[in-house]
PDB file of C-alpha atoms in Angstrom:
ATOM      1  CA  GLU A  16      -0.107   0.041  -0.033  1.00 91.00           C
ATOM      2  CA  VAL A  17       1.441   3.565  -1.102  1.00 91.00           C
ATOM      3  CA  GLN A  18       1.760   5.863   1.881  1.00 95.00           C
ATOM      4  CA  LEU A  19       2.784   9.310   1.689  1.00 96.00           C
ATOM      5  CA  VAL A  20       2.773  11.309   4.859  1.00 97.00           C
ATOM      6  CA  GLU A  21       3.632  14.819   5.059  1.00 97.00           C
ATOM      7  CA  SER A  22       4.595  17.201   7.952  1.00 97.00           C
ATOM      8  CA  GLY A  23       6.166  20.436   8.513  1.00 98.00           C
ATOM      9  CA  GLY A  24       3.507  22.863   7.987  1.00 97.00           C
ATOM     10  CA  GLY A  25       2.771  25.696  10.023  1.00 97.00           C
ATOM     11  CA  LEU A  26       2.094  29.376  10.608  1.00 98.00           C
ATOM     12  CA  VAL A  27       4.895  31.699   9.430  1.00 98.00           C
ATOM     13  CA  GLN A  28       5.539  35.387   8.871  1.00 98.00           C
ATOM     14  CA  ALA A  29       5.913  36.740   5.079  1.00 98.00           C
ATOM     15  CA  GLY A  30       9.936  36.291   4.621  1.00 98.00           C
ATOM     16  CA  GLY A  31      10.084  33.130   6.607  1.00 98.00           C
ATOM     17  CA  SER A  32      10.911  30.009   5.805  1.00 98.00           C
ATOM     18  CA  LEU A  33       9.573  26.085   6.679  1.00 98.00           C
ATOM     19  CA  ARG A  34      10.763  22.810   5.375  1.00 98.00           C
ATOM     20  CA  LEU A  35       8.238  20.252   4.681  1.00 98.00           C
ATOM     21  CA  SER A  36       8.997  16.378   4.643  1.00 98.00           C
ATOM     22  CA  CYS A  37       7.133  13.442   3.037  1.00 97.00           C
ATOM     23  CA  ALA A  38       7.875  10.116   4.450  1.00 96.00           C
ATOM     24  CA  ALA A  39       6.892   7.531   1.607  1.00 94.00           C
ATOM     25  CA  SER A  40       6.308   3.688   1.748  1.00 92.00           C
ATOM     26  CA  GLY A  41       4.867   0.852  -0.057  1.00 88.00           C
ATOM     27  CA  PHE A  42       6.562   1.462  -3.468  1.00 84.00           C
ATOM     28  CA  THR A  43      10.071   1.337  -4.716  1.00 80.00           C
ATOM     29  CA  PHE A  44      11.325   4.924  -4.314  1.00 75.00           C
ATOM     30  CA  ASP A  45      13.924   4.872  -6.776  1.00 77.00           C
ATOM     31  CA  ASP A  46      11.322   4.006  -9.593  1.00 83.00           C
ATOM     32  CA  TYR A  47       8.919   6.976  -9.052  1.00 90.00           C
ATOM     33  CA  ALA A  48       8.740  10.787  -9.224  1.00 94.00           C
ATOM     34  CA  ILE A  49       8.050  12.656  -6.115  1.00 95.00           C
ATOM     35  CA  GLY A  50       6.521  16.162  -5.687  1.00 96.00           C
ATOM     36  CA  TRP A  51       4.526  18.337  -4.202  1.00 98.00           C
ATOM     37  CA  PHE A  52       1.394  20.459  -5.224  1.00 98.00           C
ATOM     38  CA  ARG A  53      -0.920  22.836  -3.196  1.00 98.00           C
ATOM     39  CA  GLN A  54      -4.392  23.608  -2.927  1.00 97.00           C
ATOM     40  CA  ALA A  55      -5.782  27.053  -1.686  1.00 96.00           C
ATOM     41  CA  PRO A  56      -9.510  27.771  -0.685  1.00 91.00           C
ATOM     42  CA  GLY A  57     -10.861  29.071  -3.865  1.00 93.00           C
ATOM     43  CA  LYS A  58      -7.866  28.085  -6.233  1.00 94.00           C
ATOM     44  CA  GLU A  59      -7.009  25.658  -8.610  1.00 94.00           C
ATOM     45  CA  ARG A  60      -4.415  22.765  -7.764  1.00 96.00           C
ATOM     46  CA  GLU A  61      -0.916  24.024  -8.625  1.00 96.00           C
ATOM     47  CA  GLY A  62       1.822  21.885  -9.019  1.00 97.00           C
ATOM     48  CA  VAL A  63       4.815  23.264  -6.978  1.00 98.00           C
ATOM     49  CA  SER A  64       7.734  20.860  -7.325  1.00 98.00           C
ATOM     50  CA  CYS A  65       8.644  17.648  -8.276  1.00 97.00           C
ATOM     51  CA  ILE A  66      11.960  15.252  -8.410  1.00 94.00           C
ATOM     52  CA  SER A  67      12.681  12.281 -10.047  1.00 86.00           C
ATOM     53  CA  SER A  68      14.355   9.953  -7.715  1.00 67.00           C
ATOM     54  CA  SER A  69      16.515   8.146 -10.331  1.00 70.00           C
ATOM     55  CA  ASP A  70      18.367  10.888 -11.600  1.00 77.00           C
ATOM     56  CA  ASP A  71      17.460  13.745  -9.537  1.00 77.00           C
ATOM     57  CA  SER A  72      15.625  15.969 -12.227  1.00 90.00           C
ATOM     58  CA  THR A  73      13.645  18.656 -10.546  1.00 95.00           C
ATOM     59  CA  TYR A  74      10.923  20.560 -11.464  1.00 95.00           C
ATOM     60  CA  TYR A  75       9.433  23.999 -10.307  1.00 97.00           C
ATOM     61  CA  ALA A  76       6.620  26.181 -10.645  1.00 97.00           C
ATOM     62  CA  HIS A  77       7.450  29.427 -12.286  1.00 97.00           C
ATOM     63  CA  SER A  78       5.761  30.817  -8.609  1.00 97.00           C
ATOM     64  CA  VAL A  79       8.607  29.235  -6.591  1.00 98.00           C
ATOM     65  CA  LYS A  80      11.599  29.243  -8.590  1.00 98.00           C
ATOM     66  CA  GLY A  81      14.286  30.355  -6.853  1.00 97.00           C
ATOM     67  CA  ARG A  82      12.535  30.139  -3.449  1.00 98.00           C
ATOM     68  CA  PHE A  83      12.022  26.700  -3.007  1.00 98.00           C
ATOM     69  CA  THR A  84      14.150  23.882  -3.147  1.00 98.00           C
ATOM     70  CA  ILE A  85      13.059  19.987  -3.756  1.00 96.00           C
ATOM     71  CA  SER A  86      15.764  17.660  -2.199  1.00 93.00           C
ATOM     72  CA  SER A  87      15.312  13.357  -1.674  1.00 90.00           C
ATOM     73  CA  ASP A  88      17.148  11.092   0.673  1.00 90.00           C
ATOM     74  CA  ASN A  89      16.560   8.002  -0.659  1.00 87.00           C
ATOM     75  CA  ALA A  90      18.196   6.089   2.165  1.00 90.00           C
ATOM     76  CA  LYS A  91      15.366   7.595   4.356  1.00 93.00           C
ATOM     77  CA  ASN A  92      12.797   7.115   1.268  1.00 92.00           C
ATOM     78  CA  THR A  93      11.766  11.010   2.438  1.00 94.00           C
ATOM     79  CA  VAL A  94      11.485  14.009   0.134  1.00 94.00           C
ATOM     80  CA  TYR A  95      11.933  17.666   1.436  1.00 97.00           C
ATOM     81  CA  LEU A  96      10.605  20.825   0.177  1.00 98.00           C
ATOM     82  CA  GLN A  97      12.763  23.777   1.521  1.00 98.00           C
ATOM     83  CA  MET A  98      10.671  26.988   1.489  1.00 98.00           C
ATOM     84  CA  ASN A  99      11.946  30.165   1.770  1.00 98.00           C
ATOM     85  CA  ASN A 100      11.074  33.490   1.330  1.00 98.00           C
ATOM     86  CA  LEU A 101       7.705  32.919   1.699  1.00 98.00           C
ATOM     87  CA  LYS A 102       4.583  35.030   0.678  1.00 98.00           C
ATOM     88  CA  PRO A 103       0.841  35.199   1.472  1.00 97.00           C
ATOM     89  CA  ASP A 104       0.327  33.863  -1.653  1.00 96.00           C
ATOM     90  CA  ASP A 105       2.199  30.484  -0.584  1.00 98.00           C
ATOM     91  CA  THR A 106      -0.702  29.651   1.772  1.00 98.00           C
ATOM     92  CA  ALA A 107      -2.455  26.630   1.163  1.00 98.00           C
ATOM     93  CA  VAL A 108      -2.497  22.950   1.783  1.00 98.00           C
ATOM     94  CA  TYR A 109       0.535  21.083   0.587  1.00 98.00           C
ATOM     95  CA  TYR A 110       0.481  17.603  -0.401  1.00 98.00           C
ATOM     96  CA  CYS A 111       3.072  15.017  -0.931  1.00 97.00           C
ATOM     97  CA  TYR A 112       2.376  12.778  -4.519  1.00 97.00           C
ATOM     98  CA  SER A 113       4.103  10.097  -6.234  1.00 96.00           C
ATOM     99  CA  SER A 114       3.790   9.334  -9.866  1.00 94.00           C
ATOM    100  CA  ASP A 115       5.381   7.624 -12.908  1.00 89.00           C
ATOM    101  CA  TRP A 116       6.217  11.056 -14.267  1.00 88.00           C
ATOM    102  CA  CYS A 117       5.960  14.454 -12.562  1.00 90.00           C
ATOM    103  CA  GLY A 118       2.844  15.632 -14.468  1.00 87.00           C
ATOM    104  CA  ASP A 119       0.669  13.308 -12.986  1.00 90.00           C
ATOM    105  CA  TYR A 120      -0.621  12.729  -9.703  1.00 92.00           C
ATOM    106  CA  ASP A 121      -1.424   8.941  -8.690  1.00 92.00           C
ATOM    107  CA  TYR A 122      -1.075   8.828  -5.104  1.00 95.00           C
ATOM    108  CA  TRP A 123      -1.164  11.825  -2.571  1.00 97.00           C
ATOM    109  CA  GLY A 124      -1.018  12.374   1.324  1.00 97.00           C
ATOM    110  CA  GLN A 125      -3.483  13.828   3.739  1.00 97.00           C
ATOM    111  CA  GLY A 126      -1.705  17.489   3.032  1.00 97.00           C
ATOM    112  CA  THR A 127      -0.064  19.777   5.291  1.00 98.00           C
ATOM    113  CA  GLN A 128      -1.321  23.299   6.213  1.00 98.00           C
ATOM    114  CA  VAL A 129       1.176  25.927   5.226  1.00 98.00           C
ATOM    115  CA  THR A 130       0.081  29.433   6.369  1.00 98.00           C
ATOM    116  CA  VAL A 131       1.992  32.798   5.613  1.00 98.00           C
ATOM    117  CA  SER A 132       1.061  35.963   7.472  1.00 97.00           C
ATOM    118  CA  SER A 133       1.459  39.127   5.774  1.00 94.00           C
TER     119      SER A 133
END
């Protein structure tokens, strides 16, 4: 059974930082892409970042490029999202997902709330 468990969300002031973690289990970590999408009230789901565990290639949404960094620790089956210089527009529930490739969402976790105050 695929399981993705997010942690690390919280309340932070604009300009602050948070690091999200996603602990993955139930599948061969190296064979899949793992990433993050977010969902804010009244807004469409937005793909934020993704990493291919096989070759470490990465993707970032234009809105977060230069501020967010995705990384993976294959030994721990964990993916991280370091979020710096956070803005109120980053406020959303962040979900970790896995798929055959970054552009699809096959499995995702329960989400973690990120709230950025101005």
